[in-house]
Amino acid sequence: MTDHLDDIKKHVSEVDEAALANMEKTYRLVLSKPDSRAVSFSDEEELKTVRESFLKKKLGLTIPDAELDAAIKEVGKAIPGHKQRLTVYYLLAQKFDKLDVFH
């Protein structure tokens, strides 16, 4: 958890460590694969997967796709360089006030 915690702390002042720990458990398989540890913001299919699988399915968001896509892009711009999947997911969950999904 330390690597993810340190990366998220670069972007937020306080981290909900319990939610983060549960996120790590939930996405353990995805995070174990080198090619899926990061989110490729240049791959439209991957961004669609973040929208459909994470924002809609996991977080239960029902707002229009354009708003979800804008939020994904906003988070991507806020994270320079390598974009760790868990950091992206954490920041999106926080943005939509949905960290409680992981409690």
PDB file of N, CA and C in Angstrom, residues 3-81:
ATOM      1  N   ASP A   3       3.416   2.337  -1.792  1.00  0.00           N
ATOM      2  CA  ASP A   3       3.630   2.977  -3.092  1.00  0.00           C
ATOM      3  C   ASP A   3       2.403   3.743  -3.539  1.00  0.00           C
ATOM      4  N   HIS A   4       1.241   3.113  -3.400  1.00  0.00           N
ATOM      5  CA  HIS A   4       0.003   3.761  -3.826  1.00  0.00           C
ATOM      6  C   HIS A   4      -0.317   4.938  -2.920  1.00  0.00           C
ATOM      7  N   LEU A   5      -0.116   4.756  -1.641  1.00  0.00           N
ATOM      8  CA  LEU A   5      -0.373   5.827  -0.685  1.00  0.00           C
ATOM      9  C   LEU A   5       0.508   7.034  -0.993  1.00  0.00           C
ATOM     10  N   ASP A   6       1.777   6.796  -1.223  1.00  0.00           N
ATOM     11  CA  ASP A   6       2.697   7.894  -1.537  1.00  0.00           C
ATOM     12  C   ASP A   6       2.300   8.606  -2.825  1.00  0.00           C
ATOM     13  N   ASP A   7       1.877   7.834  -3.830  1.00  0.00           N
ATOM     14  CA  ASP A   7       1.484   8.443  -5.095  1.00  0.00           C
ATOM     15  C   ASP A   7       0.219   9.285  -4.924  1.00  0.00           C
ATOM     16  N   ILE A   8      -0.740   8.786  -4.196  1.00  0.00           N
ATOM     17  CA  ILE A   8      -1.995   9.527  -3.988  1.00  0.00           C
ATOM     18  C   ILE A   8      -1.746  10.779  -3.160  1.00  0.00           C
ATOM     19  N   LYS A   9      -0.849  10.699  -2.193  1.00  0.00           N
ATOM     20  CA  LYS A   9      -0.535  11.861  -1.350  1.00  0.00           C
ATOM     21  C   LYS A   9       0.059  13.016  -2.148  1.00  0.00           C
ATOM     22  N   LYS A  10       0.553  12.739  -3.341  1.00  0.00           N
ATOM     23  CA  LYS A  10       1.054  13.814  -4.202  1.00  0.00           C
ATOM     24  C   LYS A  10      -0.091  14.695  -4.706  1.00  0.00           C
ATOM     25  N   HIS A  11      -1.320  14.174  -4.629  1.00  0.00           N
ATOM     26  CA  HIS A  11      -2.460  14.852  -5.229  1.00  0.00           C
ATOM     27  C   HIS A  11      -3.532  15.286  -4.237  1.00  0.00           C
ATOM     28  N   VAL A  12      -3.545  14.699  -3.042  1.00  0.00           N
ATOM     29  CA  VAL A  12      -4.530  15.067  -2.026  1.00  0.00           C
ATOM     30  C   VAL A  12      -3.838  15.203  -0.679  1.00  0.00           C
ATOM     31  N   SER A  13      -4.399  16.029   0.172  1.00  0.00           N
ATOM     32  CA  SER A  13      -3.762  16.261   1.474  1.00  0.00           C
ATOM     33  C   SER A  13      -4.056  15.141   2.469  1.00  0.00           C
ATOM     34  N   GLU A  14      -5.260  14.582   2.417  1.00  0.00           N
ATOM     35  CA  GLU A  14      -5.614  13.496   3.326  1.00  0.00           C
ATOM     36  C   GLU A  14      -6.122  12.309   2.530  1.00  0.00           C
ATOM     37  N   VAL A  15      -5.601  11.134   2.845  1.00  0.00           N
ATOM     38  CA  VAL A  15      -5.990   9.915   2.147  1.00  0.00           C
ATOM     39  C   VAL A  15      -6.809   9.043   3.093  1.00  0.00           C
ATOM     40  N   ASP A  16      -7.919   8.549   2.605  1.00  0.00           N
ATOM     41  CA  ASP A  16      -8.736   7.598   3.352  1.00  0.00           C
ATOM     42  C   ASP A  16      -8.056   6.233   3.197  1.00  0.00           C
ATOM     43  N   GLU A  17      -7.225   5.901   4.158  1.00  0.00           N
ATOM     44  CA  GLU A  17      -6.403   4.697   4.048  1.00  0.00           C
ATOM     45  C   GLU A  17      -7.216   3.414   4.088  1.00  0.00           C
ATOM     46  N   ALA A  18      -8.346   3.429   4.786  1.00  0.00           N
ATOM     47  CA  ALA A  18      -9.204   2.239   4.804  1.00  0.00           C
ATOM     48  C   ALA A  18      -9.796   1.996   3.417  1.00  0.00           C
ATOM     49  N   ALA A  19     -10.266   3.050   2.777  1.00  0.00           N
ATOM     50  CA  ALA A  19     -10.806   2.923   1.417  1.00  0.00           C
ATOM     51  C   ALA A  19      -9.713   2.472   0.462  1.00  0.00           C
ATOM     52  N   LEU A  20      -8.533   3.048   0.590  1.00  0.00           N
ATOM     53  CA  LEU A  20      -7.417   2.675  -0.271  1.00  0.00           C
ATOM     54  C   LEU A  20      -7.061   1.198  -0.100  1.00  0.00           C
ATOM     55  N   ALA A  21      -7.017   0.738   1.130  1.00  0.00           N
ATOM     56  CA  ALA A  21      -6.698  -0.675   1.382  1.00  0.00           C
ATOM     57  C   ALA A  21      -7.731  -1.585   0.720  1.00  0.00           C
ATOM     58  N   ASN A  22      -8.992  -1.216   0.805  1.00  0.00           N
ATOM     59  CA  ASN A  22     -10.039  -2.021   0.173  1.00  0.00           C
ATOM     60  C   ASN A  22      -9.971  -1.931  -1.350  1.00  0.00           C
ATOM     61  N   MET A  23      -9.588  -0.786  -1.861  1.00  0.00           N
ATOM     62  CA  MET A  23      -9.401  -0.656  -3.308  1.00  0.00           C
ATOM     63  C   MET A  23      -8.280  -1.585  -3.766  1.00  0.00           C
ATOM     64  N   GLU A  24      -7.209  -1.642  -2.999  1.00  0.00           N
ATOM     65  CA  GLU A  24      -6.090  -2.528  -3.353  1.00  0.00           C
ATOM     66  C   GLU A  24      -6.540  -3.983  -3.364  1.00  0.00           C
ATOM     67  N   LYS A  25      -7.368  -4.372  -2.407  1.00  0.00           N
ATOM     68  CA  LYS A  25      -7.875  -5.745  -2.369  1.00  0.00           C
ATOM     69  C   LYS A  25      -8.777  -6.006  -3.576  1.00  0.00           C
ATOM     70  N   THR A  26      -9.647  -5.063  -3.873  1.00  0.00           N
ATOM     71  CA  THR A  26     -10.591  -5.216  -4.972  1.00  0.00           C
ATOM     72  C   THR A  26      -9.885  -5.352  -6.316  1.00  0.00           C
ATOM     73  N   TYR A  27      -8.834  -4.573  -6.521  1.00  0.00           N
ATOM     74  CA  TYR A  27      -8.146  -4.535  -7.811  1.00  0.00           C
ATOM     75  C   TYR A  27      -6.793  -5.248  -7.796  1.00  0.00           C
ATOM     76  N   ARG A  28      -6.607  -6.137  -6.837  1.00  0.00           N
ATOM     77  CA  ARG A  28      -5.339  -6.858  -6.679  1.00  0.00           C
ATOM     78  C   ARG A  28      -4.919  -7.557  -7.980  1.00  0.00           C
ATOM     79  N   LEU A  29      -5.841  -8.238  -8.642  1.00  0.00           N
ATOM     80  CA  LEU A  29      -5.506  -8.961  -9.866  1.00  0.00           C
ATOM     81  C   LEU A  29      -5.078  -8.007 -10.977  1.00  0.00           C
ATOM     82  N   VAL A  30      -5.806  -6.940 -11.159  1.00  0.00           N
ATOM     83  CA  VAL A  30      -5.465  -5.946 -12.186  1.00  0.00           C
ATOM     84  C   VAL A  30      -4.107  -5.323 -11.889  1.00  0.00           C
ATOM     85  N   LEU A  31      -3.851  -5.032 -10.641  1.00  0.00           N
ATOM     86  CA  LEU A  31      -2.598  -4.390 -10.249  1.00  0.00           C
ATOM     87  C   LEU A  31      -1.406  -5.336 -10.330  1.00  0.00           C
ATOM     88  N   SER A  32      -1.673  -6.636 -10.364  1.00  0.00           N
ATOM     89  CA  SER A  32      -0.574  -7.601 -10.426  1.00  0.00           C
ATOM     90  C   SER A  32      -0.004  -7.742 -11.831  1.00  0.00           C
ATOM     91  N   LYS A  33      -0.695  -7.223 -12.819  1.00  0.00           N
ATOM     92  CA  LYS A  33      -0.243  -7.330 -14.212  1.00  0.00           C
ATOM     93  C   LYS A  33       0.424  -6.030 -14.651  1.00  0.00           C
ATOM     94  N   PRO A  34       1.651  -6.107 -15.115  1.00  0.00           N
ATOM     95  CA  PRO A  34       2.375  -4.888 -15.499  1.00  0.00           C
ATOM     96  C   PRO A  34       1.654  -4.020 -16.524  1.00  0.00           C
ATOM     97  N   ASP A  35       0.972  -4.649 -17.472  1.00  0.00           N
ATOM     98  CA  ASP A  35       0.324  -3.865 -18.516  1.00  0.00           C
ATOM     99  C   ASP A  35      -0.991  -3.218 -18.066  1.00  0.00           C
ATOM    100  N   SER A  36      -1.504  -3.571 -16.898  1.00  0.00           N
ATOM    101  CA  SER A  36      -2.753  -2.963 -16.441  1.00  0.00           C
ATOM    102  C   SER A  36      -2.594  -2.167 -15.142  1.00  0.00           C
ATOM    103  N   ARG A  37      -1.367  -2.011 -14.663  1.00  0.00           N
ATOM    104  CA  ARG A  37      -1.129  -1.226 -13.441  1.00  0.00           C
ATOM    105  C   ARG A  37      -1.357   0.260 -13.655  1.00  0.00           C
ATOM    106  N   ALA A  38      -1.193   0.687 -14.902  1.00  0.00           N
ATOM    107  CA  ALA A  38      -1.349   2.103 -15.221  1.00  0.00           C
ATOM    108  C   ALA A  38      -2.521   2.281 -16.175  1.00  0.00           C
ATOM    109  N   VAL A  39      -3.045   3.490 -16.203  1.00  0.00           N
ATOM    110  CA  VAL A  39      -4.104   3.832 -17.143  1.00  0.00           C
ATOM    111  C   VAL A  39      -3.458   4.598 -18.294  1.00  0.00           C
ATOM    112  N   SER A  40      -3.695   4.121 -19.500  1.00  0.00           N
ATOM    113  CA  SER A  40      -3.179   4.798 -20.682  1.00  0.00           C
ATOM    114  C   SER A  40      -4.218   5.810 -21.160  1.00  0.00           C
ATOM    115  N   PHE A  41      -3.943   7.066 -20.927  1.00  0.00           N
ATOM    116  CA  PHE A  41      -4.886   8.112 -21.299  1.00  0.00           C
ATOM    117  C   PHE A  41      -4.897   8.397 -22.799  1.00  0.00           C
ATOM    118  N   SER A  42      -4.007   7.755 -23.541  1.00  0.00           N
ATOM    119  CA  SER A  42      -4.013   7.910 -24.994  1.00  0.00           C
ATOM    120  C   SER A  42      -4.828   6.810 -25.671  1.00  0.00           C
ATOM    121  N   ASP A  43      -5.338   5.871 -24.894  1.00  0.00           N
ATOM    122  CA  ASP A  43      -6.111   4.748 -25.420  1.00  0.00           C
ATOM    123  C   ASP A  43      -7.596   4.962 -25.106  1.00  0.00           C
ATOM    124  N   GLU A  44      -8.359   5.332 -26.124  1.00  0.00           N
ATOM    125  CA  GLU A  44      -9.787   5.626 -25.935  1.00  0.00           C
ATOM    126  C   GLU A  44     -10.568   4.428 -25.395  1.00  0.00           C
ATOM    127  N   GLU A  45     -10.197   3.221 -25.804  1.00  0.00           N
ATOM    128  CA  GLU A  45     -10.884   2.029 -25.303  1.00  0.00           C
ATOM    129  C   GLU A  45     -10.653   1.850 -23.802  1.00  0.00           C
ATOM    130  N   GLU A  46      -9.443   2.150 -23.360  1.00  0.00           N
ATOM    131  CA  GLU A  46      -9.158   2.028 -21.933  1.00  0.00           C
ATOM    132  C   GLU A  46      -9.946   3.063 -21.133  1.00  0.00           C
ATOM    133  N   LEU A  47     -10.026   4.272 -21.654  1.00  0.00           N
ATOM    134  CA  LEU A  47     -10.792   5.315 -20.976  1.00  0.00           C
ATOM    135  C   LEU A  47     -12.275   4.952 -20.930  1.00  0.00           C
ATOM    136  N   LYS A  48     -12.750   4.311 -21.973  1.00  0.00           N
ATOM    137  CA  LYS A  48     -14.141   3.840 -21.992  1.00  0.00           C
ATOM    138  C   LYS A  48     -14.340   2.780 -20.907  1.00  0.00           C
ATOM    139  N   THR A  49     -13.351   1.908 -20.746  1.00  0.00           N
ATOM    140  CA  THR A  49     -13.426   0.883 -19.705  1.00  0.00           C
ATOM    141  C   THR A  49     -13.447   1.512 -18.314  1.00  0.00           C
ATOM    142  N   VAL A  50     -12.631   2.542 -18.107  1.00  0.00           N
ATOM    143  CA  VAL A  50     -12.643   3.252 -16.814  1.00  0.00           C
ATOM    144  C   VAL A  50     -14.039   3.818 -16.570  1.00  0.00           C
ATOM    145  N   ARG A  51     -14.613   4.414 -17.593  1.00  0.00           N
ATOM    146  CA  ARG A  51     -15.961   5.001 -17.459  1.00  0.00           C
ATOM    147  C   ARG A  51     -17.004   3.930 -17.170  1.00  0.00           C
ATOM    148  N   GLU A  52     -17.024   2.891 -18.007  1.00  0.00           N
ATOM    149  CA  GLU A  52     -18.081   1.882 -17.903  1.00  0.00           C
ATOM    150  C   GLU A  52     -17.909   0.966 -16.694  1.00  0.00           C
ATOM    151  N   SER A  53     -16.703   0.453 -16.503  1.00  0.00           N
ATOM    152  CA  SER A  53     -16.484  -0.536 -15.438  1.00  0.00           C
ATOM    153  C   SER A  53     -16.287   0.089 -14.064  1.00  0.00           C
ATOM    154  N   PHE A  54     -15.548   1.176 -14.010  1.00  0.00           N
ATOM    155  CA  PHE A  54     -15.289   1.757 -12.689  1.00  0.00           C
ATOM    156  C   PHE A  54     -16.348   2.789 -12.298  1.00  0.00           C
ATOM    157  N   LEU A  55     -16.513   3.800 -13.117  1.00  0.00           N
ATOM    158  CA  LEU A  55     -17.428   4.877 -12.728  1.00  0.00           C
ATOM    159  C   LEU A  55     -18.892   4.438 -12.704  1.00  0.00           C
ATOM    160  N   LYS A  56     -19.312   3.726 -13.720  1.00  0.00           N
ATOM    161  CA  LYS A  56     -20.720   3.332 -13.776  1.00  0.00           C
ATOM    162  C   LYS A  56     -21.019   2.086 -12.947  1.00  0.00           C
ATOM    163  N   LYS A  57     -20.252   1.007 -13.190  1.00  0.00           N
ATOM    164  CA  LYS A  57     -20.541  -0.247 -12.498  1.00  0.00           C
ATOM    165  C   LYS A  57     -20.144  -0.198 -11.025  1.00  0.00           C
ATOM    166  N   LYS A  58     -18.888   0.133 -10.769  1.00  0.00           N
ATOM    167  CA  LYS A  58     -18.399   0.065  -9.392  1.00  0.00           C
ATOM    168  C   LYS A  58     -18.935   1.206  -8.532  1.00  0.00           C
ATOM    169  N   LEU A  59     -18.866   2.424  -9.058  1.00  0.00           N
ATOM    170  CA  LEU A  59     -19.317   3.569  -8.257  1.00  0.00           C
ATOM    171  C   LEU A  59     -20.810   3.841  -8.400  1.00  0.00           C
ATOM    172  N   GLY A  60     -21.438   3.253  -9.408  1.00  0.00           N
ATOM    173  CA  GLY A  60     -22.881   3.412  -9.577  1.00  0.00           C
ATOM    174  C   GLY A  60     -23.307   4.776 -10.104  1.00  0.00           C
ATOM    175  N   LEU A  61     -22.424   5.459 -10.811  1.00  0.00           N
ATOM    176  CA  LEU A  61     -22.749   6.788 -11.319  1.00  0.00           C
ATOM    177  C   LEU A  61     -23.668   6.685 -12.534  1.00  0.00           C
ATOM    178  N   THR A  62     -24.617   7.602 -12.613  1.00  0.00           N
ATOM    179  CA  THR A  62     -25.588   7.594 -13.704  1.00  0.00           C
ATOM    180  C   THR A  62     -25.614   8.920 -14.461  1.00  0.00           C
ATOM    181  N   ILE A  63     -24.633   9.758 -14.235  1.00  0.00           N
ATOM    182  CA  ILE A  63     -24.590  11.039 -14.933  1.00  0.00           C
ATOM    183  C   ILE A  63     -24.164  10.808 -16.387  1.00  0.00           C
ATOM    184  N   PRO A  64     -24.400  11.777 -17.265  1.00  0.00           N
ATOM    185  CA  PRO A  64     -24.090  11.590 -18.689  1.00  0.00           C
ATOM    186  C   PRO A  64     -22.617  11.248 -18.946  1.00  0.00           C
ATOM    187  N   ASP A  65     -22.396  10.436 -19.994  1.00  0.00           N
ATOM    188  CA  ASP A  65     -21.050  10.010 -20.360  1.00  0.00           C
ATOM    189  C   ASP A  65     -20.108  11.190 -20.568  1.00  0.00           C
ATOM    190  N   ALA A  66     -20.607  12.275 -21.147  1.00  0.00           N
ATOM    191  CA  ALA A  66     -19.750  13.438 -21.400  1.00  0.00           C
ATOM    192  C   ALA A  66     -19.173  13.992 -20.099  1.00  0.00           C
ATOM    193  N   GLU A  67     -19.954  13.998 -19.043  1.00  0.00           N
ATOM    194  CA  GLU A  67     -19.471  14.483 -17.741  1.00  0.00           C
ATOM    195  C   GLU A  67     -18.467  13.509 -17.138  1.00  0.00           C
ATOM    196  N   LEU A  68     -18.736  12.226 -17.290  1.00  0.00           N
ATOM    197  CA  LEU A  68     -17.802  11.217 -16.780  1.00  0.00           C
ATOM    198  C   LEU A  68     -16.481  11.288 -17.541  1.00  0.00           C
ATOM    199  N   ASP A  69     -16.563  11.426 -18.859  1.00  0.00           N
ATOM    200  CA  ASP A  69     -15.351  11.533 -19.669  1.00  0.00           C
ATOM    201  C   ASP A  69     -14.551  12.779 -19.311  1.00  0.00           C
ATOM    202  N   ALA A  70     -15.245  13.880 -19.048  1.00  0.00           N
ATOM    203  CA  ALA A  70     -14.560  15.119 -18.653  1.00  0.00           C
ATOM    204  C   ALA A  70     -13.839  14.931 -17.322  1.00  0.00           C
ATOM    205  N   ALA A  71     -14.455  14.223 -16.392  1.00  0.00           N
ATOM    206  CA  ALA A  71     -13.828  13.966 -15.091  1.00  0.00           C
ATOM    207  C   ALA A  71     -12.592  13.092 -15.254  1.00  0.00           C
ATOM    208  N   ILE A  72     -12.677  12.079 -16.108  1.00  0.00           N
ATOM    209  CA  ILE A  72     -11.525  11.209 -16.363  1.00  0.00           C
ATOM    210  C   ILE A  72     -10.376  12.027 -16.939  1.00  0.00           C
ATOM    211  N   LYS A  73     -10.671  12.865 -17.902  1.00  0.00           N
ATOM    212  CA  LYS A  73      -9.629  13.695 -18.520  1.00  0.00           C
ATOM    213  C   LYS A  73      -9.041  14.683 -17.523  1.00  0.00           C
ATOM    214  N   GLU A  74      -9.881  15.238 -16.665  1.00  0.00           N
ATOM    215  CA  GLU A  74      -9.409  16.174 -15.641  1.00  0.00           C
ATOM    216  C   GLU A  74      -8.422  15.494 -14.697  1.00  0.00           C
ATOM    217  N   VAL A  75      -8.757  14.292 -14.262  1.00  0.00           N
ATOM    218  CA  VAL A  75      -7.863  13.530 -13.381  1.00  0.00           C
ATOM    219  C   VAL A  75      -6.568  13.201 -14.122  1.00  0.00           C
ATOM    220  N   GLY A  76      -6.674  12.831 -15.381  1.00  0.00           N
ATOM    221  CA  GLY A  76      -5.476  12.518 -16.171  1.00  0.00           C
ATOM    222  C   GLY A  76      -4.539  13.698 -16.283  1.00  0.00           C
ATOM    223  N   LYS A  77      -5.095  14.889 -16.450  1.00  0.00           N
ATOM    224  CA  LYS A  77      -4.266  16.101 -16.550  1.00  0.00           C
ATOM    225  C   LYS A  77      -3.620  16.446 -15.214  1.00  0.00           C
ATOM    226  N   ALA A  78      -4.271  16.071 -14.119  1.00  0.00           N
ATOM    227  CA  ALA A  78      -3.750  16.383 -12.785  1.00  0.00           C
ATOM    228  C   ALA A  78      -2.592  15.477 -12.377  1.00  0.00           C
ATOM    229  N   ILE A  79      -2.449  14.347 -13.068  1.00  0.00           N
ATOM    230  CA  ILE A  79      -1.405  13.382 -12.743  1.00  0.00           C
ATOM    231  C   ILE A  79      -0.343  13.425 -13.839  1.00  0.00           C
ATOM    232  N   PRO A  80       0.804  14.001 -13.561  1.00  0.00           N
ATOM    233  CA  PRO A  80       1.850  14.036 -14.585  1.00  0.00           C
ATOM    234  C   PRO A  80       2.519  12.671 -14.739  1.00  0.00           C
ATOM    235  N   GLY A  81       2.997  12.402 -15.929  1.00  0.00           N
ATOM    236  CA  GLY A  81       3.772  11.182 -16.160  1.00  0.00           C
ATOM    237  C   GLY A  81       2.966   9.908 -16.024  1.00  0.00           C
TER     238      GLY A  81
END
